[in-house]
Amino acid sequence: MSNFYNKVSLAYTKPMNKRMTLQEISQANQWINGEINDTLSINSYGMPQSGSTVSQRESSSFLPVTQPASAPTSPVGSPVSQLLSDLSNITLDPNWQAIKSTVRERNAAMFNNDLMADIYFVVGNPGHTQRIPSHKYILATGSSVFYAMFYGGLADTKEEIEVPDVEPTAFLTLLRYLYCDEIQLEPDTVLATLYVAKKYIVPHLARACVNYLETSLTAKNACLLLSQSRLFEEPELMQRCWEVIDAQAEIALHSDGFVDIDADTLQSVLGRETINCKETILWEAAMNWASAECNRREIEPTPSNKRQVLDSALYLLRLPAMSLEEFANGPAQMGMLTLEETVDLFLHYTASNKPRLTYPTKPRIGLKPQTCHRFQSCAYRSNQWRYRGRCDSIQFSVDRRVFIVGFGLYGSSTGASDYTVKIELKRLGRILAENNTKFFSDGSSNTFHVYFAHPVQVDPELFYTASAILDGAELSYFGQEGLSEINAGCVTFQFQCSSESTNGTGVQGGQIPELIFYGPVSENH
């Protein structure tokens, strides 16, 4: 039957990219009708009747061409009208490739197209599948897995391959990259795309997925992305997730996604030495995860069941690192601990002869704040530095992701004084964090630290604005000999003047002498 299809296509082709006239179409129909009578008897179902033969004449150099265009309309009543419909989209223009000037354009025309498709994938879970046409050659040139599948020693000869573990949208993203050299990622499908890129060993697409996830990484999705990066064995993404979780632990542990992480990731979080939060926050997060896990297992979230699903992860919580008040008002009253554990923990807080505990007693190290000093010296004069509600402001950028904890500020140069201050961190005029707080200046030239409620993520190669509005003693110290570029540990800071500064602070001198941050630490430290 395929030989006959070749002849039908040949009858409707014409050299030099010219369309056929109605007379030529009629002649083609007559030729095909004759060919049918000579070679093939067709029953009402379009299949050869018993005893019929198929002509072996065919053009060895002819390749039928189809494309997404309307098939020629046969005269009414033509014996081949049904066949032309079945052939679906036989083109009148066999030279369609001429309008595609590059290999990329020609390959792109094949994307998700039945034209010359020699393999089909049925992608998705049963009941939600999509049949996707493909071309072995293009797939094999982009993936070693596809090459082995189609051309290796154990090549698969099936015309249709089921892929139940991949989402159709993710599979189409993979094909779009292989056919068109385009990567189109979406937040809802990027993890599924990373999975399919790993499955078929397409490293450039996988790297693009990881980069996309890194740029969209926040404290609210860091724990869930950590769980996925462990599954996909992406150490760089794991490291980025840990940086966010360590620095912004309270936000990360209170996020909706935390309760959806797997048990191994939960253990890694609860056992983390550098996570930067109070132990009560970790306890609350563990209880929230245990309740969600009970719901996943369809059991009641009772204290005993929550303890059961936590299993050994419970013993990673450093209950003795809580204050006595925190323990007494929290874990001691929740029914999660045995009576013996509760008594031993109270004795640990109060008795000189402390019992041996099954919970770690040493507090977590957390993160050590680092400081970027802007000025090489400081000074004071009788006619400055004055405040009166005016804003001191400076712009800065970094070459690596850091988390701004707060600022160091100068205090009074005329003796001890209390200050109130409003600090802000902005990006393109949008306030990322602010805090109204106080500090006491002892009259020395030391800096005095003020902090935000939570560390604020600052991404590389972007400018941010640090501002402070002070109210206190009129005269204070101020910085001199400021630098526009400063290396602080592993991070390079660049500074420039801010248009919001109305009190004289700039790169060369003024207030906000220090930026306090969490960031990467050199191997020497």
Coordinates of C-alpha atoms in Angstrom, one line a residue:
M1 CA 0.0 0.0 0.0
S2 CA 2.9 2.3 0.7
N3 CA 4.0 2.0 -3.0
F4 CA 0.6 3.3 -4.0
Y5 CA 0.9 6.2 -1.6
N6 CA 4.2 7.1 -3.3
K7 CA 2.5 7.1 -6.7
V8 CA -0.3 9.3 -5.5
S9 CA 2.2 11.8 -4.1
L10 CA 4.2 11.7 -7.3
A11 CA 1.1 12.4 -9.4
Y12 CA 0.5 15.6 -7.5
T13 CA 4.1 17.0 -7.6
K14 CA 5.5 19.3 -10.2
P15 CA 9.0 20.7 -10.6
M16 CA 10.2 24.3 -10.1
N17 CA 7.8 25.0 -7.3
K18 CA 4.8 25.6 -9.6
R19 CA 1.2 24.9 -8.8
M20 CA -0.8 22.5 -11.0
T21 CA -3.6 23.7 -13.1
L22 CA -7.1 22.2 -12.9
Q23 CA -6.4 20.4 -16.2
E24 CA -3.2 18.9 -14.8
I25 CA -5.1 17.8 -11.6
S26 CA -7.7 16.1 -13.8
Q27 CA -5.0 14.3 -15.7
A28 CA -3.4 13.2 -12.5
N29 CA -6.7 11.8 -11.3
Q30 CA -7.2 9.9 -14.6
W31 CA -3.7 8.4 -14.2
I32 CA -4.3 7.4 -10.6
N33 CA -7.7 5.9 -11.5
G34 CA -6.0 3.8 -14.1
E35 CA -3.3 2.8 -11.7
I36 CA -6.0 1.7 -9.2
N37 CA -7.7 -0.4 -11.8
D38 CA -4.4 -2.0 -12.8
T39 CA -3.0 -2.7 -9.4
L40 CA -5.5 -2.5 -6.6
S41 CA -9.1 -3.4 -5.9
I42 CA -10.4 -1.4 -2.9
N43 CA -13.3 -2.6 -0.8
S44 CA -15.7 -0.3 1.1
Y45 CA -13.2 -0.2 4.0
G46 CA -10.3 1.1 1.9
M47 CA -8.4 -2.2 2.1
P48 CA -7.3 -4.5 -0.8
Q49 CA -9.7 -7.3 -1.5
S50 CA -8.7 -10.9 -1.3
G51 CA -6.5 -11.9 -4.3
S52 CA -5.7 -8.3 -5.3
T53 CA -2.1 -7.4 -6.1
V54 CA -0.1 -4.2 -5.5
S55 CA 2.1 -2.9 -8.3
Q56 CA 5.8 -2.9 -7.4
R57 CA 6.5 0.1 -9.8
E58 CA 7.8 3.1 -7.8
S59 CA 10.3 5.9 -8.1
S60 CA 13.3 5.0 -6.1
S61 CA 14.3 8.7 -5.9
F62 CA 11.0 10.0 -4.8
L63 CA 10.2 10.9 -1.2
P64 CA 6.6 11.9 -0.4
V65 CA 6.4 15.3 1.2
T66 CA 3.7 16.4 3.6
Q67 CA 3.3 19.6 5.6
P68 CA 0.7 21.4 7.6
A69 CA -1.2 22.8 4.5
S70 CA -4.5 22.0 2.8
A71 CA -4.5 18.9 0.6
P72 CA -5.6 19.4 -3.0
T73 CA -9.3 19.1 -3.6
S74 CA -10.2 16.3 -5.9
P75 CA -13.1 16.5 -8.3
V76 CA -16.3 15.3 -6.8
G77 CA -16.8 11.6 -7.2
S78 CA -13.1 10.9 -7.8
P79 CA -12.0 7.4 -6.6
V80 CA -9.0 8.9 -4.9
S81 CA -10.8 11.6 -2.8
Q82 CA -10.9 9.3 0.3
L83 CA -7.3 8.3 -0.2
L84 CA -6.3 11.9 -0.4
S85 CA -8.1 12.6 2.8
D86 CA -6.4 9.6 4.5
L87 CA -3.0 10.8 3.3
S88 CA -3.7 14.1 5.2
N89 CA -2.0 17.1 3.9
I90 CA -0.1 15.9 0.8
T91 CA 1.4 19.1 -0.4
L92 CA 1.2 20.6 -3.9
D93 CA 4.6 22.2 -3.1
P94 CA 7.4 19.6 -2.8
N95 CA 10.0 22.4 -2.6
W96 CA 8.7 23.9 0.7
Q97 CA 12.2 23.6 2.1
A98 CA 13.3 26.5 -0.3
I99 CA 11.6 29.1 2.0
K100 CA 13.5 27.9 5.0
S101 CA 17.0 29.5 4.8
T102 CA 18.6 27.7 7.8
V103 CA 18.9 24.2 9.2
R104 CA 17.3 25.5 12.4
E105 CA 14.2 26.7 10.5
R106 CA 13.8 23.5 8.6
N107 CA 14.2 21.4 11.8
A108 CA 11.8 23.8 13.6
A109 CA 9.2 23.0 10.9
M110 CA 9.3 19.4 12.0
F111 CA 8.7 20.1 15.7
N112 CA 5.6 18.3 17.0
N113 CA 4.7 17.6 13.3
D114 CA 3.6 14.4 11.6
L115 CA 5.6 15.4 8.6
M116 CA 8.1 12.6 8.0
A117 CA 7.7 11.5 11.6
D118 CA 9.2 8.0 12.2
I119 CA 8.5 7.6 15.9
Y120 CA 5.7 8.5 18.2
F121 CA 5.7 9.0 22.0
V122 CA 2.7 8.5 24.2
V123 CA 3.5 10.8 27.1
G124 CA 1.9 11.2 30.5
N125 CA 0.0 9.2 33.0
P126 CA -2.7 6.8 31.8
G127 CA -5.9 8.8 31.1
H128 CA -3.9 12.0 30.6
T129 CA -1.6 11.1 27.7
Q130 CA -0.6 13.0 24.6
R131 CA 0.7 11.4 21.4
I132 CA 3.7 13.4 20.1
P133 CA 5.3 12.8 16.7
S134 CA 9.1 12.9 16.4
H135 CA 12.0 12.2 14.2
K136 CA 14.7 9.7 15.3
Y137 CA 17.6 11.5 13.5
I138 CA 16.9 14.8 15.3
L139 CA 16.5 13.2 18.7
A140 CA 19.6 11.0 18.3
T141 CA 21.8 14.0 17.4
G142 CA 20.7 15.8 20.7
S143 CA 20.7 12.9 23.2
S144 CA 22.9 9.9 23.8
V145 CA 19.9 8.1 25.3
F146 CA 17.8 8.6 22.1
Y147 CA 20.8 7.5 20.0
A148 CA 21.1 4.3 22.0
M149 CA 17.3 3.8 21.8
F150 CA 17.1 4.1 18.0
Y151 CA 20.6 3.3 16.7
G152 CA 22.4 1.3 19.4
G153 CA 22.9 -2.4 19.6
L154 CA 19.6 -2.9 21.4
A155 CA 17.7 -0.4 19.3
D156 CA 13.9 -0.2 19.8
T157 CA 12.1 -1.0 16.6
K158 CA 8.6 0.0 17.9
E159 CA 6.8 2.8 16.2
E160 CA 5.3 4.1 19.4
I161 CA 7.0 4.5 22.8
E162 CA 5.1 5.0 26.1
V163 CA 6.6 7.5 28.5
P164 CA 4.3 7.5 31.5
D165 CA 6.7 9.2 34.0
V166 CA 7.0 12.5 32.1
E167 CA 4.6 15.4 31.8
P168 CA 3.7 16.2 28.2
T169 CA 4.5 19.9 28.6
A170 CA 8.0 19.0 29.8
F171 CA 8.5 16.5 27.0
L172 CA 7.5 19.2 24.4
T173 CA 10.0 21.6 26.1
L174 CA 12.7 19.0 25.6
L175 CA 11.7 18.5 21.9
R176 CA 11.5 22.3 21.3
Y177 CA 15.1 22.6 22.5
L178 CA 16.3 19.6 20.3
Y179 CA 14.5 20.8 17.2
C180 CA 14.6 24.6 17.5
D181 CA 17.5 25.3 19.9
E182 CA 15.0 27.2 22.1
I183 CA 14.4 26.9 25.8
Q184 CA 11.1 28.1 27.1
L185 CA 10.8 27.5 30.9
E186 CA 7.8 28.2 33.1
P187 CA 7.6 28.2 36.9
D188 CA 5.0 25.4 37.0
T189 CA 6.9 23.0 34.7
V190 CA 10.6 23.7 35.2
L191 CA 11.1 20.9 37.7
A192 CA 9.4 18.4 35.3
T193 CA 11.6 19.7 32.5
L194 CA 14.7 19.2 34.7
Y195 CA 13.6 15.7 35.2
V196 CA 13.1 14.9 31.5
A197 CA 16.5 16.6 30.7
K198 CA 18.2 14.4 33.2
K199 CA 16.3 11.3 32.0
Y200 CA 17.5 11.8 28.4
I201 CA 20.9 13.3 29.3
V202 CA 20.5 16.7 27.7
P203 CA 22.9 18.6 30.0
H204 CA 22.5 22.1 28.5
L205 CA 18.8 22.0 29.0
A206 CA 19.3 20.7 32.5
R207 CA 21.8 23.5 33.3
A208 CA 19.2 26.1 32.0
C209 CA 16.6 24.6 34.4
V210 CA 19.0 24.8 37.3
N211 CA 19.9 28.4 36.4
Y212 CA 16.2 29.3 36.2
L213 CA 15.6 27.7 39.6
E214 CA 18.6 29.6 41.1
T215 CA 17.3 32.9 39.9
S216 CA 13.8 32.2 41.2
L217 CA 15.1 30.9 44.5
T218 CA 13.6 32.5 47.6
A219 CA 13.2 31.6 51.3
K220 CA 9.7 30.5 50.6
N221 CA 10.6 27.9 48.0
A222 CA 14.1 27.0 49.2
C223 CA 13.2 23.9 51.2
L224 CA 11.1 22.4 48.4
L225 CA 13.8 23.2 45.9
L226 CA 16.4 21.6 48.2
S227 CA 14.3 18.4 48.3
Q228 CA 14.2 18.4 44.5
S229 CA 17.9 19.2 44.0
R230 CA 18.8 16.3 46.2
L231 CA 16.6 14.0 44.1
F232 CA 18.1 15.3 40.8
E233 CA 21.7 15.3 42.3
E234 CA 22.3 19.0 41.6
P235 CA 25.0 20.0 44.1
E236 CA 25.3 23.6 43.0
L237 CA 21.5 24.1 43.4
M238 CA 21.7 22.4 46.7
Q239 CA 24.4 24.8 47.9
R240 CA 22.3 27.8 46.8
C241 CA 19.3 26.4 48.6
W242 CA 21.4 25.9 51.8
E243 CA 22.7 29.5 51.6
V244 CA 19.1 30.8 51.6
I245 CA 17.8 28.4 54.2
D246 CA 20.7 29.1 56.6
A247 CA 20.4 32.8 56.3
Q248 CA 16.6 33.1 56.2
A249 CA 15.7 30.0 58.2
E250 CA 12.7 31.4 60.0
I251 CA 11.0 32.4 56.7
A252 CA 12.0 29.1 55.0
L253 CA 10.8 26.9 57.8
H254 CA 7.4 28.7 58.0
S255 CA 6.8 28.4 54.3
D256 CA 4.0 26.4 52.9
G257 CA 6.4 24.2 50.9
F258 CA 8.4 23.0 53.9
V259 CA 5.7 20.5 54.9
D260 CA 6.0 18.8 51.5
I261 CA 9.7 17.9 51.6
D262 CA 10.7 14.3 51.9
A263 CA 11.8 12.7 55.1
D264 CA 15.5 12.6 54.1
T265 CA 15.5 16.3 53.4
L266 CA 13.8 17.0 56.7
Q267 CA 16.5 15.1 58.5
S268 CA 19.2 17.2 56.7
V269 CA 17.5 20.4 57.8
L270 CA 17.0 19.4 61.4
G271 CA 20.6 18.2 61.6
R272 CA 22.0 21.4 60.0
E273 CA 24.7 23.0 62.1
T274 CA 24.7 26.4 60.4
I275 CA 21.0 27.0 60.2
N276 CA 20.4 30.4 61.7
C277 CA 17.3 30.4 63.9
K278 CA 16.1 29.6 67.4
E279 CA 15.5 26.0 68.3
T280 CA 11.9 26.7 68.9
I281 CA 11.4 27.5 65.2
L282 CA 12.9 24.2 64.2
W283 CA 10.6 22.4 66.7
E284 CA 7.5 24.1 65.3
A285 CA 8.6 23.3 61.7
A286 CA 9.1 19.6 62.6
M287 CA 5.6 19.5 64.2
N288 CA 4.0 21.0 61.1
W289 CA 5.8 18.5 58.9
A290 CA 4.7 15.6 61.1
S291 CA 1.1 16.7 60.9
A292 CA 1.2 16.9 57.1
E293 CA 2.9 13.5 56.9
C294 CA 0.1 12.0 59.1
N295 CA -2.4 13.4 56.6
R296 CA -0.5 12.0 53.7
R297 CA -0.5 8.6 55.4
E298 CA -4.2 9.0 56.2
I299 CA -3.7 8.7 60.0
E300 CA -4.8 11.0 62.7
P301 CA -2.1 13.6 63.7
T302 CA -2.0 12.6 67.3
P303 CA 1.2 13.2 69.3
S304 CA 2.1 9.5 69.2
N305 CA 1.5 9.3 65.4
K306 CA 3.5 12.5 64.8
R307 CA 6.4 11.0 66.8
Q308 CA 6.1 7.8 64.8
V309 CA 6.4 9.6 61.4
L310 CA 9.2 11.8 62.6
D311 CA 11.1 8.6 63.7
S312 CA 14.8 9.3 64.2
A313 CA 14.5 12.9 63.0
L314 CA 13.0 13.9 66.4
Y315 CA 16.4 13.2 68.0
L316 CA 18.1 15.8 65.8
L317 CA 16.2 18.6 67.6
R318 CA 18.4 20.3 70.2
L319 CA 15.8 20.7 72.9
P320 CA 18.4 21.4 75.6
A321 CA 19.5 24.5 73.5
M322 CA 16.1 26.1 74.2
S323 CA 15.7 28.2 77.3
L324 CA 13.9 26.7 80.2
E325 CA 10.9 28.9 79.6
E326 CA 10.8 28.0 75.9
F327 CA 10.9 24.3 76.7
A328 CA 8.4 24.4 79.5
N329 CA 5.8 26.3 77.5
G330 CA 6.4 24.3 74.3
P331 CA 7.7 20.7 73.9
A332 CA 7.1 19.8 77.6
Q333 CA 3.3 20.3 77.1
M334 CA 2.7 18.8 73.7
G335 CA 2.6 15.1 74.6
M336 CA 5.4 14.3 72.1
L337 CA 8.0 13.4 74.7
T338 CA 7.9 10.5 77.2
L339 CA 7.6 11.2 80.9
E340 CA 11.2 10.1 81.4
E341 CA 12.5 12.4 78.6
T342 CA 10.5 15.4 80.1
V343 CA 11.9 14.8 83.6
D344 CA 15.5 14.4 82.3
L345 CA 15.3 17.6 80.3
F346 CA 14.0 19.6 83.3
L347 CA 16.8 18.1 85.4
H348 CA 19.2 19.1 82.7
Y349 CA 18.1 22.7 83.1
T350 CA 18.0 22.8 86.9
A351 CA 20.2 20.1 88.5
S352 CA 23.9 20.3 89.0
N353 CA 24.2 16.5 88.4
K354 CA 22.7 16.4 84.8
P355 CA 21.3 13.2 83.3
R356 CA 22.5 11.8 80.0
L357 CA 20.1 12.9 77.2
T358 CA 19.2 11.4 73.8
Y359 CA 19.0 14.9 72.4
P360 CA 22.0 17.0 71.3
T361 CA 22.9 19.5 74.1
K362 CA 25.2 21.8 72.1
P363 CA 23.6 24.8 70.5
R364 CA 23.9 25.2 66.7
I365 CA 26.8 27.4 65.4
G366 CA 24.5 29.3 63.1
L367 CA 26.0 31.9 60.7
K368 CA 28.7 34.4 61.6
P369 CA 27.9 37.9 60.4
Q370 CA 30.5 39.6 58.2
T371 CA 31.1 43.3 57.8
C372 CA 31.9 45.5 54.9
H373 CA 33.7 48.7 56.1
R374 CA 33.3 51.6 53.7
F375 CA 35.7 54.2 55.3
Q376 CA 39.4 54.2 56.1
S377 CA 39.0 56.7 58.9
C378 CA 36.4 58.8 60.8
A379 CA 36.3 62.3 62.3
Y380 CA 34.1 64.9 64.0
R381 CA 33.8 68.6 63.8
S382 CA 31.8 71.2 65.7
N383 CA 29.7 72.2 62.7
Q384 CA 28.7 68.8 61.5
W385 CA 27.3 66.0 61.4
R386 CA 23.7 67.1 62.0
Y387 CA 20.5 65.1 61.3
R388 CA 17.1 66.8 61.9
G389 CA 15.1 64.2 60.0
R390 CA 17.3 64.2 56.9
C391 CA 18.2 60.9 55.1
D392 CA 21.7 59.4 54.8
S393 CA 21.8 57.0 51.9
I394 CA 24.2 55.0 49.7
Q395 CA 23.9 52.7 46.8
F396 CA 25.8 49.4 46.5
S397 CA 26.1 46.2 44.5
V398 CA 27.7 42.8 45.1
D399 CA 29.3 40.2 42.9
R400 CA 27.9 37.3 44.8
R401 CA 24.5 36.7 46.6
V402 CA 24.5 37.9 50.2
F403 CA 22.0 38.5 52.9
I404 CA 22.0 42.0 54.4
V405 CA 21.5 41.7 58.2
G406 CA 21.7 45.4 59.1
F407 CA 24.0 48.5 59.2
G408 CA 26.7 49.9 61.3
L409 CA 26.1 53.5 62.2
Y410 CA 28.2 56.3 63.9
G411 CA 27.0 57.8 67.1
S412 CA 27.4 60.9 69.1
S413 CA 30.7 62.9 69.2
T414 CA 29.6 65.0 72.2
G415 CA 29.1 62.3 74.8
A416 CA 26.8 59.4 75.4
S417 CA 23.4 59.6 73.7
D418 CA 20.4 57.6 72.7
Y419 CA 19.3 57.4 69.1
T420 CA 16.2 56.3 67.3
V421 CA 16.7 55.4 63.7
K422 CA 14.7 54.2 60.7
I423 CA 16.7 51.9 58.4
E424 CA 15.6 50.8 54.9
L425 CA 16.9 48.6 52.1
K426 CA 15.4 49.4 48.7
R427 CA 15.7 48.1 45.1
L428 CA 14.5 50.5 42.3
G429 CA 12.5 52.4 44.9
R430 CA 10.7 49.4 46.3
I431 CA 11.3 48.8 50.0
L432 CA 12.6 45.3 50.6
A433 CA 13.0 45.7 54.4
E434 CA 12.7 48.4 57.0
N435 CA 13.0 48.7 60.7
N436 CA 12.4 51.4 63.3
T437 CA 14.8 50.8 66.2
K438 CA 17.1 52.3 68.8
F439 CA 20.7 52.2 69.8
F440 CA 22.9 53.7 72.5
S441 CA 26.0 55.6 71.6
D442 CA 28.7 55.7 74.3
G443 CA 30.4 58.8 72.8
S444 CA 33.2 56.8 71.2
S445 CA 34.1 56.6 67.5
N446 CA 32.9 53.0 67.4
T447 CA 30.1 51.9 65.1
F448 CA 26.8 50.7 66.5
H449 CA 24.8 47.9 64.9
V450 CA 21.2 48.0 64.0
Y451 CA 19.3 45.1 62.4
F452 CA 16.4 44.2 60.2
A453 CA 13.8 41.7 61.5
H454 CA 15.0 39.1 58.9
P455 CA 18.1 39.0 56.7
V456 CA 17.4 40.4 53.2
Q457 CA 18.6 38.6 50.1
V458 CA 20.7 40.8 47.8
D459 CA 21.4 39.4 44.3
P460 CA 24.7 40.0 42.4
E461 CA 25.2 42.7 39.8
L462 CA 22.1 44.8 40.9
F463 CA 22.2 48.1 42.8
Y464 CA 20.4 48.4 46.1
T465 CA 19.9 51.5 48.3
A466 CA 20.8 51.5 52.0
S467 CA 19.2 54.4 54.0
A468 CA 19.1 55.6 57.6
I469 CA 17.2 58.5 59.2
L470 CA 18.6 59.2 62.7
D471 CA 17.1 61.3 65.5
G472 CA 19.4 62.0 68.5
A473 CA 22.4 64.1 69.4
E474 CA 22.9 66.6 66.7
L475 CA 26.6 66.1 66.3
S476 CA 28.2 62.7 65.5
Y477 CA 31.2 61.1 64.0
F478 CA 31.3 60.6 60.2
G479 CA 33.4 58.5 57.8
Q480 CA 36.2 59.8 55.6
E481 CA 38.4 58.4 52.8
G482 CA 35.6 56.2 51.5
L483 CA 36.3 53.6 48.8
S484 CA 34.1 52.8 45.8
E485 CA 35.1 49.1 45.7
I486 CA 35.8 46.9 48.7
N487 CA 36.6 43.2 49.1
A488 CA 34.9 41.8 52.2
G489 CA 35.9 38.1 52.5
C490 CA 34.7 36.4 49.3
V491 CA 32.4 39.3 48.3
T492 CA 33.2 42.4 46.3
F493 CA 31.1 45.5 47.1
Q494 CA 30.8 48.5 44.8
F495 CA 29.4 51.8 46.0
Q496 CA 27.9 54.8 44.3
C497 CA 26.1 58.0 45.5
S498 CA 22.4 57.8 46.0
S499 CA 20.0 60.5 44.9
E500 CA 18.0 59.8 48.1
S501 CA 20.8 61.1 50.3
T502 CA 19.8 64.5 51.6
N503 CA 22.2 64.8 54.5
G504 CA 25.6 64.6 52.8
T505 CA 26.4 60.9 52.8
G506 CA 28.2 59.7 49.7
V507 CA 31.0 57.4 48.6
Q508 CA 33.8 59.6 50.0
G509 CA 32.3 60.2 53.4
G510 CA 29.3 60.3 55.7
Q511 CA 27.1 57.9 57.6
I512 CA 26.3 54.1 57.2
P513 CA 30.0 53.1 57.5
E514 CA 29.2 49.4 57.6
L515 CA 27.0 46.8 55.9
I516 CA 26.5 43.7 58.0
F517 CA 25.8 40.6 56.0
Y518 CA 25.7 36.8 55.7
G519 CA 27.6 35.5 52.8
P520 CA 30.1 32.9 51.5
V521 CA 33.1 32.3 53.6
S522 CA 36.6 31.7 52.2
E523 CA 38.2 28.2 52.7
N524 CA 40.8 29.8 54.9
H525 CA 38.0 30.6 57.4

